[in-house]
Amino acid sequence: MLKVNLESLTHAKVGKRHAVIFDLGDMEIGELHLAYLKGELEFTRVPDGILMEGILKTEVETECIRCLEPFFEPVSIQFEDTIGLPGSETTPERPIRVLEEGWVDLTPLLREYIWLGLPLKPICDLRCQGLCAQCGGHIARGECVCSDEPDIDPRWEVLRTLLEEEG
Ligand SMILES: [Zn+2]
Ligand SMILES: [Zn+2]
């Protein structure tokens, strides 16, 4: 969970600001595994809530579509959202709000933005050669054995055996 205390802003005058620096290590956000979460968010009291602006950077564990290996994909999340005040209704435009004790849970927004920021077809490395279509071996790790032996049509294999027997 990613919680921030905004008690100093809920009863403050419009225009009051509060910055929060994030420097978190390995963490789980729902089904997502993050290597870290870093950046700075600025919270500003606006008439109808608290405006949250800033960029957080992370690396999210995902799977390469070519080689099927897990790897960490960098994702940069840009926030520009209004957080509702305590007791306010949540709406699609304002999906989260500050609770009575001043805390707000940023997890739902963070999760949504990470999913939006993740590529649909993640690739661990643009040069990733993936798996061999014939043997399924991991090419970069040298697991493909196909190039060692030339592909021989089984019918020719029979012919070769016959020739060897005659000779
Ligand atoms: Zn790969
Ligand atoms: Zn192969």
PDB file of N, CA, C and O in Angstrom, residues 97-133:
ATOM      1  N   ARG A  97     -10.083   9.520  -2.265  1.00  0.00           N
ATOM      2  CA  ARG A  97     -10.284  10.682  -1.397  1.00  0.00           C
ATOM      3  C   ARG A  97      -9.538  10.478  -0.082  1.00  0.00           C
ATOM      4  O   ARG A  97      -9.192   9.355   0.292  1.00  0.00           O
ATOM      5  N   VAL A  98      -9.324  11.594   0.593  1.00  0.00           N
ATOM      6  CA  VAL A  98      -8.640  11.575   1.878  1.00  0.00           C
ATOM      7  C   VAL A  98      -9.621  11.036   2.927  1.00  0.00           C
ATOM      8  O   VAL A  98     -10.795  11.412   2.932  1.00  0.00           O
ATOM      9  N   LEU A  99      -9.127  10.144   3.773  1.00  0.00           N
ATOM     10  CA  LEU A  99      -9.985   9.622   4.838  1.00  0.00           C
ATOM     11  C   LEU A  99      -9.983  10.598   6.011  1.00  0.00           C
ATOM     12  O   LEU A  99      -9.173  11.521   6.062  1.00  0.00           O
ATOM     13  N   GLU A 100     -10.881  10.367   6.960  1.00  0.00           N
ATOM     14  CA  GLU A 100     -11.043  11.306   8.079  1.00  0.00           C
ATOM     15  C   GLU A 100      -9.737  11.570   8.831  1.00  0.00           C
ATOM     16  O   GLU A 100      -9.498  12.682   9.279  1.00  0.00           O
ATOM     17  N   GLU A 101      -8.892  10.552   8.940  1.00  0.00           N
ATOM     18  CA  GLU A 101      -7.642  10.723   9.696  1.00  0.00           C
ATOM     19  C   GLU A 101      -6.557  11.423   8.878  1.00  0.00           C
ATOM     20  O   GLU A 101      -5.429  11.563   9.341  1.00  0.00           O
ATOM     21  N   GLY A 102      -6.869  11.813   7.657  1.00  0.00           N
ATOM     22  CA  GLY A 102      -5.902  12.549   6.854  1.00  0.00           C
ATOM     23  C   GLY A 102      -5.096  11.694   5.879  1.00  0.00           C
ATOM     24  O   GLY A 102      -4.299  12.216   5.106  1.00  0.00           O
ATOM     25  N   TRP A 103      -5.320  10.383   5.932  1.00  0.00           N
ATOM     26  CA  TRP A 103      -4.551   9.505   5.047  1.00  0.00           C
ATOM     27  C   TRP A 103      -5.268   9.285   3.722  1.00  0.00           C
ATOM     28  O   TRP A 103      -6.494   9.226   3.677  1.00  0.00           O
ATOM     29  N   VAL A 104      -4.478   9.155   2.660  1.00  0.00           N
ATOM     30  CA  VAL A 104      -5.051   8.784   1.367  1.00  0.00           C
ATOM     31  C   VAL A 104      -4.214   7.625   0.817  1.00  0.00           C
ATOM     32  O   VAL A 104      -2.987   7.624   0.944  1.00  0.00           O
ATOM     33  N   ASP A 105      -4.898   6.642   0.268  1.00  0.00           N
ATOM     34  CA  ASP A 105      -4.224   5.471  -0.291  1.00  0.00           C
ATOM     35  C   ASP A 105      -4.094   5.666  -1.802  1.00  0.00           C
ATOM     36  O   ASP A 105      -5.096   5.704  -2.515  1.00  0.00           O
ATOM     37  N   LEU A 106      -2.845   5.808  -2.267  1.00  0.00           N
ATOM     38  CA  LEU A 106      -2.619   6.063  -3.692  1.00  0.00           C
ATOM     39  C   LEU A 106      -2.545   4.775  -4.518  1.00  0.00           C
ATOM     40  O   LEU A 106      -2.413   4.821  -5.739  1.00  0.00           O
ATOM     41  N   THR A 107      -2.640   3.622  -3.846  1.00  0.00           N
ATOM     42  CA  THR A 107      -2.466   2.338  -4.527  1.00  0.00           C
ATOM     43  C   THR A 107      -3.364   2.144  -5.762  1.00  0.00           C
ATOM     44  O   THR A 107      -2.854   1.752  -6.805  1.00  0.00           O
ATOM     45  N   PRO A 108      -4.688   2.418  -5.664  1.00  0.00           N
ATOM     46  CA  PRO A 108      -5.521   2.165  -6.850  1.00  0.00           C
ATOM     47  C   PRO A 108      -5.085   2.971  -8.082  1.00  0.00           C
ATOM     48  O   PRO A 108      -5.037   2.439  -9.183  1.00  0.00           O
ATOM     49  N   LEU A 109      -4.727   4.240  -7.868  1.00  0.00           N
ATOM     50  CA  LEU A 109      -4.278   5.077  -8.984  1.00  0.00           C
ATOM     51  C   LEU A 109      -2.951   4.589  -9.535  1.00  0.00           C
ATOM     52  O   LEU A 109      -2.754   4.487 -10.733  1.00  0.00           O
ATOM     53  N   LEU A 110      -2.036   4.265  -8.613  1.00  0.00           N
ATOM     54  CA  LEU A 110      -0.710   3.811  -9.012  1.00  0.00           C
ATOM     55  C   LEU A 110      -0.808   2.539  -9.860  1.00  0.00           C
ATOM     56  O   LEU A 110      -0.196   2.424 -10.917  1.00  0.00           O
ATOM     57  N   ARG A 111      -1.621   1.595  -9.394  1.00  0.00           N
ATOM     58  CA  ARG A 111      -1.826   0.329 -10.116  1.00  0.00           C
ATOM     59  C   ARG A 111      -2.337   0.589 -11.530  1.00  0.00           C
ATOM     60  O   ARG A 111      -1.841   0.041 -12.501  1.00  0.00           O
ATOM     61  N   GLU A 112      -3.359   1.442 -11.615  1.00  0.00           N
ATOM     62  CA  GLU A 112      -3.964   1.740 -12.908  1.00  0.00           C
ATOM     63  C   GLU A 112      -2.944   2.353 -13.863  1.00  0.00           C
ATOM     64  O   GLU A 112      -2.831   1.956 -15.015  1.00  0.00           O
ATOM     65  N   TYR A 113      -2.166   3.316 -13.365  1.00  0.00           N
ATOM     66  CA  TYR A 113      -1.185   3.983 -14.225  1.00  0.00           C
ATOM     67  C   TYR A 113      -0.058   3.045 -14.630  1.00  0.00           C
ATOM     68  O   TYR A 113       0.469   3.148 -15.734  1.00  0.00           O
ATOM     69  N   ILE A 114       0.324   2.140 -13.739  1.00  0.00           N
ATOM     70  CA  ILE A 114       1.382   1.192 -14.102  1.00  0.00           C
ATOM     71  C   ILE A 114       0.898   0.291 -15.230  1.00  0.00           C
ATOM     72  O   ILE A 114       1.603   0.068 -16.208  1.00  0.00           O
ATOM     73  N   TRP A 115      -0.341  -0.197 -15.126  1.00  0.00           N
ATOM     74  CA  TRP A 115      -0.887  -1.043 -16.197  1.00  0.00           C
ATOM     75  C   TRP A 115      -0.934  -0.287 -17.510  1.00  0.00           C
ATOM     76  O   TRP A 115      -0.639  -0.842 -18.563  1.00  0.00           O
ATOM     77  N   LEU A 116      -1.303   0.998 -17.445  1.00  0.00           N
ATOM     78  CA  LEU A 116      -1.357   1.805 -18.668  1.00  0.00           C
ATOM     79  C   LEU A 116       0.046   2.031 -19.226  1.00  0.00           C
ATOM     80  O   LEU A 116       0.228   2.127 -20.430  1.00  0.00           O
ATOM     81  N   GLY A 117       1.041   2.113 -18.344  1.00  0.00           N
ATOM     82  CA  GLY A 117       2.409   2.405 -18.761  1.00  0.00           C
ATOM     83  C   GLY A 117       3.182   1.196 -19.246  1.00  0.00           C
ATOM     84  O   GLY A 117       4.193   1.331 -19.929  1.00  0.00           O
ATOM     85  N   LEU A 118       2.709   0.005 -18.891  1.00  0.00           N
ATOM     86  CA  LEU A 118       3.410  -1.213 -19.314  1.00  0.00           C
ATOM     87  C   LEU A 118       3.127  -1.497 -20.787  1.00  0.00           C
ATOM     88  O   LEU A 118       1.986  -1.399 -21.218  1.00  0.00           O
ATOM     89  N   PRO A 119       4.161  -1.862 -21.560  1.00  0.00           N
ATOM     90  CA  PRO A 119       3.896  -2.177 -22.967  1.00  0.00           C
ATOM     91  C   PRO A 119       3.037  -3.439 -23.096  1.00  0.00           C
ATOM     92  O   PRO A 119       3.109  -4.330 -22.253  1.00  0.00           O
ATOM     93  N   LEU A 120       2.228  -3.501 -24.149  1.00  0.00           N
ATOM     94  CA  LEU A 120       1.369  -4.673 -24.361  1.00  0.00           C
ATOM     95  C   LEU A 120       2.210  -5.899 -24.679  1.00  0.00           C
ATOM     96  O   LEU A 120       1.853  -7.014 -24.333  1.00  0.00           O
ATOM     97  N   LYS A 121       3.326  -5.667 -25.384  1.00  0.00           N
ATOM     98  CA  LYS A 121       4.211  -6.788 -25.747  1.00  0.00           C
ATOM     99  C   LYS A 121       5.612  -6.506 -25.216  1.00  0.00           C
ATOM    100  O   LYS A 121       6.477  -6.044 -25.955  1.00  0.00           O
ATOM    101  N   PRO A 122       5.836  -6.770 -23.933  1.00  0.00           N
ATOM    102  CA  PRO A 122       7.148  -6.446 -23.347  1.00  0.00           C
ATOM    103  C   PRO A 122       8.264  -7.307 -23.942  1.00  0.00           C
ATOM    104  O   PRO A 122       8.072  -8.501 -24.179  1.00  0.00           O
ATOM    105  N   ILE A 123       9.403  -6.666 -24.201  1.00  0.00           N
ATOM    106  CA  ILE A 123      10.576  -7.372 -24.726  1.00  0.00           C
ATOM    107  C   ILE A 123      11.752  -7.030 -23.811  1.00  0.00           C
ATOM    108  O   ILE A 123      12.014  -5.855 -23.552  1.00  0.00           O
ATOM    109  N   CYS A 124      12.447  -8.064 -23.317  1.00  0.00           N
ATOM    110  CA  CYS A 124      13.519  -7.853 -22.332  1.00  0.00           C
ATOM    111  C   CYS A 124      14.660  -7.027 -22.899  1.00  0.00           C
ATOM    112  O   CYS A 124      15.304  -6.281 -22.183  1.00  0.00           O
ATOM    113  N   ASP A 125      14.900  -7.180 -24.188  1.00  0.00           N
ATOM    114  CA  ASP A 125      15.990  -6.491 -24.852  1.00  0.00           C
ATOM    115  C   ASP A 125      15.626  -6.481 -26.334  1.00  0.00           C
ATOM    116  O   ASP A 125      15.165  -7.507 -26.855  1.00  0.00           O
ATOM    117  N   LEU A 126      15.830  -5.330 -26.987  1.00  0.00           N
ATOM    118  CA  LEU A 126      15.439  -5.261 -28.408  1.00  0.00           C
ATOM    119  C   LEU A 126      16.179  -6.310 -29.237  1.00  0.00           C
ATOM    120  O   LEU A 126      15.719  -6.723 -30.289  1.00  0.00           O
ATOM    121  N   ARG A 127      17.348  -6.751 -28.735  1.00  0.00           N
ATOM    122  CA  ARG A 127      18.112  -7.762 -29.469  1.00  0.00           C
ATOM    123  C   ARG A 127      17.733  -9.181 -29.052  1.00  0.00           C
ATOM    124  O   ARG A 127      18.348 -10.136 -29.503  1.00  0.00           O
ATOM    125  N   CYS A 128      16.740  -9.290 -28.151  1.00  0.00           N
ATOM    126  CA  CYS A 128      16.356 -10.617 -27.676  1.00  0.00           C
ATOM    127  C   CYS A 128      15.944 -11.483 -28.856  1.00  0.00           C
ATOM    128  O   CYS A 128      15.079 -11.132 -29.639  1.00  0.00           O
ATOM    129  N   GLN A 129      16.604 -12.632 -28.978  1.00  0.00           N
ATOM    130  CA  GLN A 129      16.305 -13.536 -30.095  1.00  0.00           C
ATOM    131  C   GLN A 129      15.229 -14.537 -29.730  1.00  0.00           C
ATOM    132  O   GLN A 129      14.802 -15.312 -30.572  1.00  0.00           O
ATOM    133  N   GLY A 130      14.850 -14.539 -28.444  1.00  0.00           N
ATOM    134  CA  GLY A 130      13.755 -15.391 -28.015  1.00  0.00           C
ATOM    135  C   GLY A 130      14.069 -16.865 -28.055  1.00  0.00           C
ATOM    136  O   GLY A 130      15.216 -17.276 -27.887  1.00  0.00           O
ATOM    137  N   LEU A 131      13.038 -17.635 -28.302  1.00  0.00           N
ATOM    138  CA  LEU A 131      13.161 -19.090 -28.302  1.00  0.00           C
ATOM    139  C   LEU A 131      13.172 -19.605 -29.741  1.00  0.00           C
ATOM    140  O   LEU A 131      12.531 -19.044 -30.616  1.00  0.00           O
ATOM    141  N   CYS A 132      13.877 -20.693 -29.967  1.00  0.00           N
ATOM    142  CA  CYS A 132      13.941 -21.287 -31.292  1.00  0.00           C
ATOM    143  C   CYS A 132      12.568 -21.868 -31.650  1.00  0.00           C
ATOM    144  O   CYS A 132      11.953 -22.567 -30.847  1.00  0.00           O
ATOM    145  N   ALA A 133      12.124 -21.568 -32.844  1.00  0.00           N
ATOM    146  CA  ALA A 133      10.804 -22.042 -33.277  1.00  0.00           C
ATOM    147  C   ALA A 133      10.789 -23.562 -33.432  1.00  0.00           C
ATOM    148  O   ALA A 133       9.739 -24.187 -33.357  1.00  0.00           O
TER     149      ALA A 133
END
